[in-house]
Tab-separated table of C-alpha atoms in Angstrom:
chain	number	residue	atom	x	y	z
A	258	MET	CA	0.000	0.000	0.000
A	259	THR	CA	1.576	3.276	-1.121
A	260	SER	CA	1.524	6.460	0.959
A	261	VAL	CA	-1.210	7.821	-1.336
A	262	GLY	CA	-3.069	4.508	-1.160
A	263	TRP	CA	-3.365	4.364	2.613
A	264	ARG	CA	-4.513	7.989	2.739
A	265	GLU	CA	-7.264	7.248	0.225
A	266	ALA	CA	-8.180	4.091	2.136
A	267	LEU	CA	-8.786	6.131	5.287
A	268	GLY	CA	-11.912	7.583	3.714
A	269	ARG	CA	-13.288	4.089	3.086
A	270	LEU	CA	-13.007	2.949	6.698
A	271	PRO	CA	-16.404	2.344	8.326
A	272	ARG	CA	-18.056	4.613	10.886
A	273	ASN	CA	-17.220	2.363	13.841
A	274	VAL	CA	-13.473	2.692	13.210
A	275	TRP	CA	-13.597	6.488	13.293
A	276	LEU	CA	-15.904	6.501	16.301
A	277	VAL	CA	-13.685	4.134	18.286
A	278	GLY	CA	-10.717	6.336	17.409
A	279	LEU	CA	-12.530	9.482	18.531
A	280	ILE	CA	-13.533	7.826	21.802
A	281	SER	CA	-9.908	6.867	22.425
A	282	LEU	CA	-8.780	10.411	21.593
A	283	VAL	CA	-11.159	11.914	24.162
A	284	ASN	CA	-10.451	9.235	26.757
A	285	ASP	CA	-6.694	9.582	26.424
A	286	SER	CA	-6.969	13.348	26.667
A	287	ALA	CA	-8.352	12.755	30.169
A	288	SER	CA	-6.010	9.888	31.005
A	289	GLU	CA	-2.860	11.626	29.804
A	290	LEU	CA	-3.866	14.845	31.523
A	291	ILE	CA	-3.210	13.098	34.823
A	292	TYR	CA	-0.719	10.354	33.838
A	293	PRO	CA	2.436	12.534	33.764
A	294	LEU	CA	1.300	14.151	37.008
A	295	LEU	CA	1.211	10.896	38.991
A	296	PRO	CA	4.973	10.861	39.763
A	297	LEU	CA	4.604	14.454	40.987
A	298	VAL	CA	1.607	13.563	43.156
A	299	LEU	CA	3.425	10.517	44.489
A	300	THR	CA	6.653	12.308	45.395
A	301	THR	CA	5.537	15.844	46.329
A	302	VAL	CA	2.072	15.231	47.801
A	303	LEU	CA	2.198	11.669	49.112
A	304	ALA	CA	5.963	11.459	49.889
A	305	ALA	CA	6.461	8.024	48.281
A	306	GLY	CA	9.288	6.705	46.049
A	307	PRO	CA	10.057	4.428	43.068
A	308	ARG	CA	9.171	1.221	44.916
A	309	ALA	CA	5.685	2.503	45.705
A	310	LEU	CA	5.353	3.611	42.072
A	311	GLY	CA	6.290	0.132	40.838
A	312	LEU	CA	3.837	-1.499	43.246
A	313	ILE	CA	0.960	0.830	42.313
A	314	GLU	CA	1.382	0.534	38.557
A	315	GLY	CA	2.110	-3.184	38.640
A	316	LEU	CA	-0.910	-4.051	40.784
A	317	ALA	CA	-3.156	-1.696	38.826
A	318	GLU	CA	-2.314	-3.332	35.491
A	319	ALA	CA	-2.360	-6.837	36.934
A	320	SER	CA	-5.862	-6.266	38.321
A	321	ALA	CA	-7.015	-5.346	34.818
A	322	SER	CA	-5.386	-8.365	33.178
A	323	LEU	CA	-7.882	-11.023	34.240
A	324	LEU	CA	-10.775	-8.727	33.346
A	325	LYS	CA	-9.345	-8.392	29.830
A	326	LEU	CA	-9.528	-12.161	29.382
A	327	PHE	CA	-12.929	-12.410	31.101
A	328	SER	CA	-14.533	-9.729	28.936
A	329	GLY	CA	-13.035	-11.243	25.771
A	330	VAL	CA	-14.362	-14.725	26.549
A	331	ILE	CA	-17.826	-13.390	27.453
A	332	LEU	CA	-17.862	-11.349	24.245
A	333	ASP	CA	-17.391	-14.518	22.163
A	334	ARG	CA	-20.265	-16.161	24.027
A	335	THR	CA	-22.709	-13.254	23.809
A	336	GLY	CA	-21.602	-11.406	20.675
A	337	ARG	CA	-22.160	-8.041	22.390
A	338	ALA	CA	-19.245	-5.646	22.814
A	339	LYS	CA	-20.985	-2.337	23.494
A	340	PRO	CA	-22.083	-2.958	27.141
A	341	TRP	CA	-18.499	-3.821	28.142
A	342	ILE	CA	-17.141	-0.765	26.359
A	343	LEU	CA	-19.638	1.528	28.085
A	344	GLY	CA	-19.024	0.006	31.507
A	345	GLY	CA	-15.260	0.226	31.131
A	346	TYR	CA	-15.205	3.871	30.130
A	347	GLY	CA	-17.727	4.654	32.868
A	348	LEU	CA	-15.450	3.288	35.618
A	349	ALA	CA	-12.520	5.338	34.317
A	350	ALA	CA	-14.621	8.506	34.152
A	351	LEU	CA	-15.559	7.975	37.810
A	352	ALA	CA	-12.098	7.124	39.158
A	353	ARG	CA	-9.920	9.848	37.632
A	354	PRO	CA	-11.448	12.975	39.217
A	355	LEU	CA	-11.442	11.242	42.611
A	356	LEU	CA	-7.621	11.207	42.492
A	357	ALA	CA	-7.826	14.826	43.623
A	358	LEU	CA	-9.048	13.610	47.024
A	359	VAL	CA	-6.333	11.070	47.877
A	360	THR	CA	-4.129	11.726	50.920
A	361	SER	CA	-1.954	8.575	50.903
A	362	TRP	CA	-0.444	6.229	48.351
A	363	PRO	CA	-2.836	3.344	49.261
A	364	GLY	CA	-5.693	5.673	48.279
A	365	LEU	CA	-3.936	6.356	44.994
A	366	LEU	CA	-3.543	2.609	44.512
A	367	LEU	CA	-7.277	2.023	45.083
A	368	LEU	CA	-8.319	4.545	42.449
A	369	ARG	CA	-5.736	3.303	39.973
A	370	LEU	CA	-7.172	-0.186	40.485
A	371	LEU	CA	-10.656	1.137	39.676
A	372	ASP	CA	-9.404	2.997	36.611
A	373	ARG	CA	-7.524	-0.041	35.302
A	374	ALA	CA	-10.520	-2.287	35.986
A	375	GLY	CA	-12.435	-0.104	33.547
A	376	LYS	CA	-9.671	-0.585	31.003
A	377	GLY	CA	-9.767	-4.341	31.595
A	378	LEU	CA	-13.496	-4.516	30.895
A	379	ARG	CA	-13.420	-2.471	27.695
A	380	THR	CA	-10.135	-3.275	25.939
A	381	SER	CA	-10.720	-6.767	24.491
A	382	PRO	CA	-14.327	-6.076	23.374
A	383	ARG	CA	-13.206	-2.782	21.804
A	384	ASP	CA	-10.346	-4.468	19.932
A	385	ALA	CA	-12.587	-7.290	18.741
A	386	LEU	CA	-15.255	-4.799	17.629
A	387	LEU	CA	-12.642	-2.867	15.682
A	388	ALA	CA	-11.275	-6.022	14.022
A	389	ALA	CA	-14.777	-7.206	13.088
A	390	SER	CA	-15.645	-3.840	11.537
A	391	VAL	CA	-13.063	-4.089	8.708
A	392	ALA	CA	-11.743	-6.582	6.156
A	393	PRO	CA	-8.398	-8.336	6.898
A	394	THR	CA	-6.626	-6.167	4.303
A	395	GLN	CA	-7.608	-3.052	6.298
A	396	ARG	CA	-6.646	-4.245	9.784
A	397	GLY	CA	-3.247	-2.615	9.944
A	398	LEU	CA	-4.710	0.666	8.705
A	399	ALA	CA	-7.675	0.514	11.105
A	400	PHE	CA	-5.614	-0.304	14.190
A	401	GLY	CA	-3.002	2.229	13.137
A	402	LEU	CA	-5.628	4.960	12.834
A	403	HIS	CA	-6.995	4.005	16.234
A	404	ARG	CA	-3.551	4.264	17.794
A	405	ALA	CA	-2.899	7.566	16.011
A	406	MET	CA	-6.072	9.086	17.446
A	407	ASP	CA	-5.320	7.566	20.840
A	408	ASN	CA	-1.897	9.193	20.748
A	409	ALA	CA	-3.460	12.479	19.626
A	410	GLY	CA	-5.276	12.440	22.949
A	411	ALA	CA	-1.951	11.662	24.586
A	412	VAL	CA	-0.625	14.901	23.079
A	413	ILE	CA	-3.616	17.016	24.081
A	414	GLY	CA	-3.649	15.748	27.682
A	415	PRO	CA	-0.018	16.502	28.611
A	416	LEU	CA	-0.128	19.872	26.829
A	417	ALA	CA	-3.193	20.781	28.850
A	418	ALA	CA	-1.422	19.588	32.017
A	419	ALA	CA	1.668	21.643	31.179
A	420	GLY	CA	-0.447	24.744	30.576
A	421	LEU	CA	-2.323	24.295	33.842
A	422	LEU	CA	0.938	23.741	35.743
A	423	ALA	CA	2.466	26.818	34.137
A	424	ALA	CA	-0.590	28.764	35.315
A	425	HIS	CA	0.223	27.540	38.859
A	426	LEU	CA	-3.047	25.654	39.185
A	427	PRO	CA	-2.933	23.185	42.122
A	428	LEU	CA	-2.487	19.518	41.212
A	429	GLN	CA	-5.794	18.600	42.834
A	430	ARG	CA	-7.720	21.048	40.661
A	431	ILE	CA	-6.016	19.784	37.505
A	432	LEU	CA	-7.091	16.246	38.372
A	433	LEU	CA	-10.708	17.395	38.688
A	434	TRP	CA	-10.662	18.656	35.072
A	435	SER	CA	-10.470	15.038	33.865
A	436	ALA	CA	-14.198	14.677	34.619
A	437	LEU	CA	-15.203	16.680	31.527
A	438	PRO	CA	-13.618	14.494	28.806
A	439	GLY	CA	-14.711	11.417	30.780
A	440	GLY	CA	-18.365	12.391	30.391
A	441	LEU	CA	-17.937	13.182	26.687
A	442	CYS	CA	-16.299	9.800	26.146
A	443	LEU	CA	-19.362	8.022	27.547
A	444	ALA	CA	-21.679	10.005	25.279
A	445	LEU	CA	-19.655	8.998	22.213
A	446	ALA	CA	-19.566	5.329	23.253
A	447	LEU	CA	-23.364	5.269	23.228
A	448	ALA	CA	-23.244	5.858	19.445
A	449	LEU	CA	-21.261	2.648	18.713
A	450	ARG	CA	-22.959	-0.125	16.734
A	451	GLU	CA	-22.341	-3.844	16.987
A	452	PRO	CA	-20.584	-4.721	13.678
A	453	VAL	CA	-21.837	-7.078	10.999
A	454	PRO	CA	-18.887	-9.230	9.784
A	455	PRO	CA	-17.745	-8.106	6.295
A	456	SER	CA	-18.529	-10.494	3.477
A	457	GLY	CA	-15.836	-12.047	1.364
A	458	PRO	CA	-13.936	-15.293	0.783
A	459	GLN	CA	-11.902	-14.853	3.948
A	460	LEU	CA	-15.038	-15.075	6.148
A	461	THR	CA	-16.983	-18.230	5.327
A	462	ALA	CA	-20.041	-19.469	7.182
A	463	ALA	CA	-17.855	-21.956	9.040
A	464	ALA	CA	-15.431	-19.230	10.033
A	465	ILE	CA	-18.116	-17.172	11.746
A	466	ALA	CA	-20.114	-20.070	13.171
A	467	PRO	CA	-20.545	-20.007	16.940
A	468	ALA	CA	-17.755	-21.656	18.866
A	469	ARG	CA	-17.340	-22.417	22.530
A	470	PRO	CA	-14.667	-20.032	23.811
A	471	GLU	CA	-12.345	-21.257	26.522
A	472	ALA	CA	-10.458	-19.379	29.218
A	473	TRP	CA	-7.362	-21.396	28.318
A	474	PRO	CA	-5.225	-20.818	25.221
A	475	GLY	CA	-5.300	-24.486	24.171
A	476	PRO	CA	-8.018	-24.001	21.497
A	477	LEU	CA	-6.097	-21.094	19.976
A	478	PRO	CA	-3.887	-21.815	16.909
A	479	PRO	CA	-0.273	-22.849	17.708
A	480	GLN	CA	1.146	-19.814	15.884
A	481	LEU	CA	-0.944	-17.509	18.052
A	482	ARG	CA	0.226	-19.280	21.221
A	483	ARG	CA	3.843	-18.793	20.102
A	484	TYR	CA	3.125	-15.134	19.513
A	485	LEU	CA	1.800	-14.820	23.072
A	486	VAL	CA	5.134	-16.182	24.361
A	487	VAL	CA	7.009	-13.529	22.355
A	488	VAL	CA	4.714	-10.831	23.731
A	489	ALA	CA	5.258	-12.121	27.279
A	490	LEU	CA	9.048	-11.901	26.904
A	491	PHE	CA	8.870	-8.354	25.596
A	492	SER	CA	6.381	-7.338	28.305
A	493	ALA	CA	8.723	-8.698	30.995
A	494	GLY	CA	10.952	-5.681	30.314
A	495	ASN	CA	8.177	-3.233	29.491
A	496	ALA	CA	7.728	-1.561	32.878
A	497	SER	CA	5.459	1.428	33.453
A	498	ASN	CA	6.277	4.480	31.344
A	499	LEU	CA	6.100	6.515	34.526
A	500	PHE	CA	9.673	5.386	35.217
A	501	LEU	CA	10.766	7.228	32.063
A	502	LEU	CA	9.187	10.412	33.365
A	503	LEU	CA	10.680	9.886	36.803
A	504	ARG	CA	14.133	9.443	35.241
A	505	ALA	CA	13.667	12.541	33.075
A	506	ARG	CA	12.863	14.571	36.186
A	507	GLU	CA	16.050	13.263	37.847
A	508	LEU	CA	18.056	14.217	34.754
A	509	GLY	CA	17.019	17.828	35.165
A	510	VAL	CA	13.816	18.280	33.163
A	511	PRO	CA	11.761	20.925	35.012
A	512	GLU	CA	8.412	19.996	36.515
A	513	ALA	CA	6.386	21.857	33.881
A	514	GLY	CA	8.478	20.214	31.137
A	515	ILE	CA	7.558	16.630	32.121
A	516	PRO	CA	4.112	16.742	30.438
A	517	LEU	CA	5.720	18.374	27.375
A	518	LEU	CA	8.255	15.559	27.157
A	519	TRP	CA	5.505	12.962	27.162
A	520	ALA	CA	3.549	15.002	24.638
A	521	ALA	CA	6.579	14.828	22.297
A	522	VAL	CA	6.542	11.024	22.540
A	523	SER	CA	2.826	10.882	21.795
A	524	ALA	CA	3.119	13.367	18.921
A	525	VAL	CA	5.672	11.174	17.133
A	526	ALA	CA	3.512	8.095	17.720
A	527	MET	CA	0.432	9.962	16.486
A	528	VAL	CA	2.090	10.961	13.196
A	529	ALA	CA	3.792	7.613	12.505
A	530	SER	CA	1.189	5.081	13.735
A	531	THR	CA	-1.107	5.073	10.717
A	532	PRO	CA	1.554	4.819	7.964
A	533	LEU	CA	3.651	2.247	9.845
A	534	SER	CA	0.625	0.087	10.676
A	535	ALA	CA	-0.689	0.408	7.115
A	536	TRP	CA	2.789	-0.601	5.889
A	537	SER	CA	2.363	-3.855	7.802
A	538	ASP	CA	-0.648	-4.628	5.562
A	539	ARG	CA	1.834	-4.782	2.671
A	540	VAL	CA	5.171	-6.052	4.023
A	541	GLY	CA	3.977	-8.221	6.915
A	542	ARG	CA	3.222	-7.629	10.590
A	543	ARG	CA	6.296	-9.379	11.997
A	544	ARG	CA	8.789	-7.348	10.006
A	545	VAL	CA	7.363	-4.038	11.288
A	546	LEU	CA	6.870	-5.386	14.812
A	547	GLY	CA	10.445	-6.671	14.988
A	548	CYS	CA	11.756	-3.221	14.033
A	549	GLY	CA	9.651	-1.743	16.817
A	550	TYR	CA	11.073	-4.132	19.408
A	551	LEU	CA	14.593	-3.284	18.255
A	552	ALA	CA	13.848	0.437	18.601
A	553	TYR	CA	12.622	-0.114	22.168
A	554	GLY	CA	15.728	-2.072	23.103
A	555	LEU	CA	18.031	0.595	21.657
A	556	PHE	CA	16.164	3.379	23.470
A	557	TYR	CA	16.405	1.642	26.858
A	558	LEU	CA	20.089	0.838	26.398
A	559	LEU	CA	20.727	4.505	25.604
A	560	MET	CA	18.761	5.501	28.707
A	561	ALA	CA	20.913	3.102	30.740
A	562	GLY	CA	24.040	5.011	29.746
A	563	LEU	CA	22.736	8.516	30.449
A	564	GLY	CA	24.457	10.538	33.142
A	565	SER	CA	22.834	13.924	32.542
A	566	GLY	CA	19.994	15.473	30.608
A	567	GLY	CA	19.772	18.212	28.000
A	568	PRO	CA	17.642	19.454	25.098
A	569	TRP	CA	18.531	16.338	23.092
A	570	LEU	CA	16.554	14.311	25.645
A	571	PHE	CA	13.391	15.444	23.847
A	572	ALA	CA	14.761	13.956	20.599
A	573	LEU	CA	15.554	10.688	22.376
A	574	PHE	CA	12.031	10.502	23.777
A	575	GLY	CA	10.694	11.291	20.311
A	576	PHE	CA	12.575	8.203	19.088
A	577	TYR	CA	10.664	6.237	21.736
A	578	GLY	CA	7.509	7.387	19.971
A	579	LEU	CA	8.648	5.489	16.864
A	580	PHE	CA	8.667	2.273	18.896
A	581	MET	CA	5.084	2.954	19.961
A	582	ALA	CA	4.023	3.699	16.374
A	583	ALA	CA	5.586	0.488	15.040
A	584	THR	CA	4.110	-1.811	17.676
A	585	GLU	CA	0.816	-0.686	19.220
A	586	GLY	CA	-1.419	-1.117	16.186
A	587	VAL	CA	0.590	-3.871	14.514
A	588	GLU	CA	0.562	-6.119	17.606
A	589	LYS	CA	-3.239	-6.138	17.630
A	590	ALA	CA	-3.589	-6.511	13.877
A	591	LEU	CA	-1.394	-9.618	14.122
A	592	VAL	CA	-3.683	-11.047	16.823
A	593	ALA	CA	-6.664	-10.579	14.481
A	594	ASP	CA	-4.720	-12.242	11.631
A	595	LEU	CA	-3.841	-15.313	13.698
A	596	ALA	CA	-7.170	-15.809	15.533
A	597	PRO	CA	-10.276	-17.592	14.197
A	598	ALA	CA	-13.162	-15.130	13.839
A	599	ALA	CA	-15.320	-17.004	16.379
A	600	LEU	CA	-12.539	-16.844	18.994
A	601	ARG	CA	-11.389	-13.295	18.312
A	602	GLY	CA	-12.588	-11.934	21.646
A	603	THR	CA	-10.819	-14.727	23.512
A	604	ALA	CA	-7.634	-14.153	21.497
A	605	PHE	CA	-7.643	-10.443	22.286
A	606	GLY	CA	-8.387	-11.331	25.893
A	607	TRP	CA	-5.276	-13.509	26.084
A	608	PHE	CA	-3.142	-10.926	24.308
A	609	ASN	CA	-4.280	-8.041	26.493
A	610	MET	CA	-4.063	-10.134	29.652
A	611	THR	CA	-0.521	-11.223	28.821
A	612	THR	CA	0.733	-7.680	28.307
A	613	ALA	CA	-1.015	-6.400	31.437
A	614	LEU	CA	-0.176	-9.333	33.705
A	615	MET	CA	3.522	-9.086	32.910
A	616	LEU	CA	3.512	-5.424	33.905
A	617	LEU	CA	3.309	-6.356	37.606
A	618	PRO	CA	6.609	-8.290	37.828
A	619	ALA	CA	8.185	-5.958	35.247
A	620	SER	CA	7.309	-2.822	37.220
A	621	LEU	CA	8.142	-4.349	40.594
A	622	LEU	CA	11.532	-5.601	39.378
A	623	PHE	CA	12.263	-2.345	37.572
A	624	GLY	CA	11.384	-0.312	40.675
A	625	TRP	CA	13.549	-2.438	42.992
A	626	LEU	CA	16.499	-2.372	40.599
A	627	TYR	CA	16.057	1.353	40.026
A	628	GLN	CA	16.151	2.140	43.731
A	629	GLY	CA	18.584	-0.577	44.816
A	630	ALA	CA	21.095	-1.030	41.981
A	631	GLY	CA	20.574	2.205	40.082
A	632	PRO	CA	18.642	3.227	36.957
A	633	ALA	CA	21.343	1.970	34.558
A	634	THR	CA	20.798	-1.646	35.657
A	635	ALA	CA	17.017	-1.387	35.411
A	636	PHE	CA	17.049	0.164	31.944
A	637	ALA	CA	19.663	-2.296	30.632
A	638	LEU	CA	17.569	-5.307	31.728
A	639	ALA	CA	14.457	-3.903	30.034
A	640	GLY	CA	16.374	-3.298	26.819
A	641	GLY	CA	17.718	-6.851	26.877
A	642	CYS	CA	14.209	-8.324	27.158
A	643	SER	CA	13.094	-6.353	24.107
A	644	LEU	CA	16.068	-7.468	22.001
A	645	GLY	CA	15.411	-11.054	23.046
A	646	ALA	CA	11.769	-10.741	21.982
A	647	ALA	CA	12.843	-9.373	18.582
A	648	ALA	CA	15.121	-12.373	18.083
A	649	LEU	CA	12.420	-14.839	19.167
A	650	LEU	CA	9.892	-13.192	16.850
A	651	ALA	CA	12.247	-13.646	13.894
A	652	LEU	CA	13.538	-17.150	14.699
A	653	TRP	CA	10.507	-18.876	16.227
A	654	MET	CA	7.561	-17.322	14.391
A	655	GLY	CA	8.942	-18.104	10.942
A	656	PRO	CA	9.559	-15.740	8.020
A	657	ALA	CA	7.885	-12.338	8.135
A	658	GLY	CA	6.022	-12.949	4.923
A	659	ALA	CA	3.730	-10.570	3.118
A	660	GLY	CA	0.823	-8.645	4.526
A	661	PRO	CA	-2.788	-9.834	4.325
A	662	ALA	CA	-3.313	-7.834	1.146
A	663	ASN	CA	-0.762	-9.969	-0.652
A	664	ARG	CA	-1.879	-13.280	0.755
A	665	ALA	CA	-5.557	-13.023	-0.076
């Protein structure tokens, strides 16, 4: 698919794809308004350190992991994604403004658990709805557009946070502002429609016949189970991004510059997500995904060697945005490629659960190494896991092959 081709194809994407993207844009505007502020709340308001940060983020994501599998399995049994999407966004809209009221890190943990529970309920049904709304030859483009709009919200949120901090607005009041986009997100989610599977030779009657989903990956295709192992290895080194912001603050980035730094990452991901994901429709998912894993490993190894900050740190974080652009949409498009249509919710449940469940040991280990052995050790280990996952993806998953457009 040429650069002109994928731009023209954007106009042919169905309404659900654009609506899901807009919902993610609004939701991430609220989420990323407060996300870069959490290290500041933790250290300046609640007087806690990296170990508490690792525990909070690890437990929060781990609590969501089982719900991601549960909601995916139930989706395959009921065929209804919209109630789970609405419920998930509703929990997040409730939890975020309440962060303004916390007075201790256990209170912060409780609300992060509630917020992540909402993500656990909505993520697998949303991904399955998105995959079912398009043909296989459009999956990379559709998931790439979704990630681009999601990252657009991740630019808007930190910029709003930086502006509010520069205006000397108290942290608690900034957190309360997240209630407005949360309500708008719910209103948009009400407009979603359950998709009708697209017709074509790739979706036969047998392919969409009801199946009995299982909460165990045994019924999933062997290639998909191998892919889950690769994802687990990468996720073992993929600790919370809050550690990047914490490290940037230690390297001398001013408080008001932390949201701007994260906005730079999201801006790069926003611009590059759609073309890189659409490229995977042509050259193959694994080739693009492997490049993304290599970019992550290189970034973390460079972070391990840093001794001081500077303006070039923004460029380095922008490079991290390329990793996000090359992986976030492509990872999910590959799940949809490898999963039978009748087990798509279960497959997304296993994928999302794997990435979230591994965040607990990854964040705990990263936090302990960061505080005990120093940031260089923590960042070097994370980079090594990513390079190992890139090698396993290339050697164990077979040749990268062509994209769905060329295989049909």
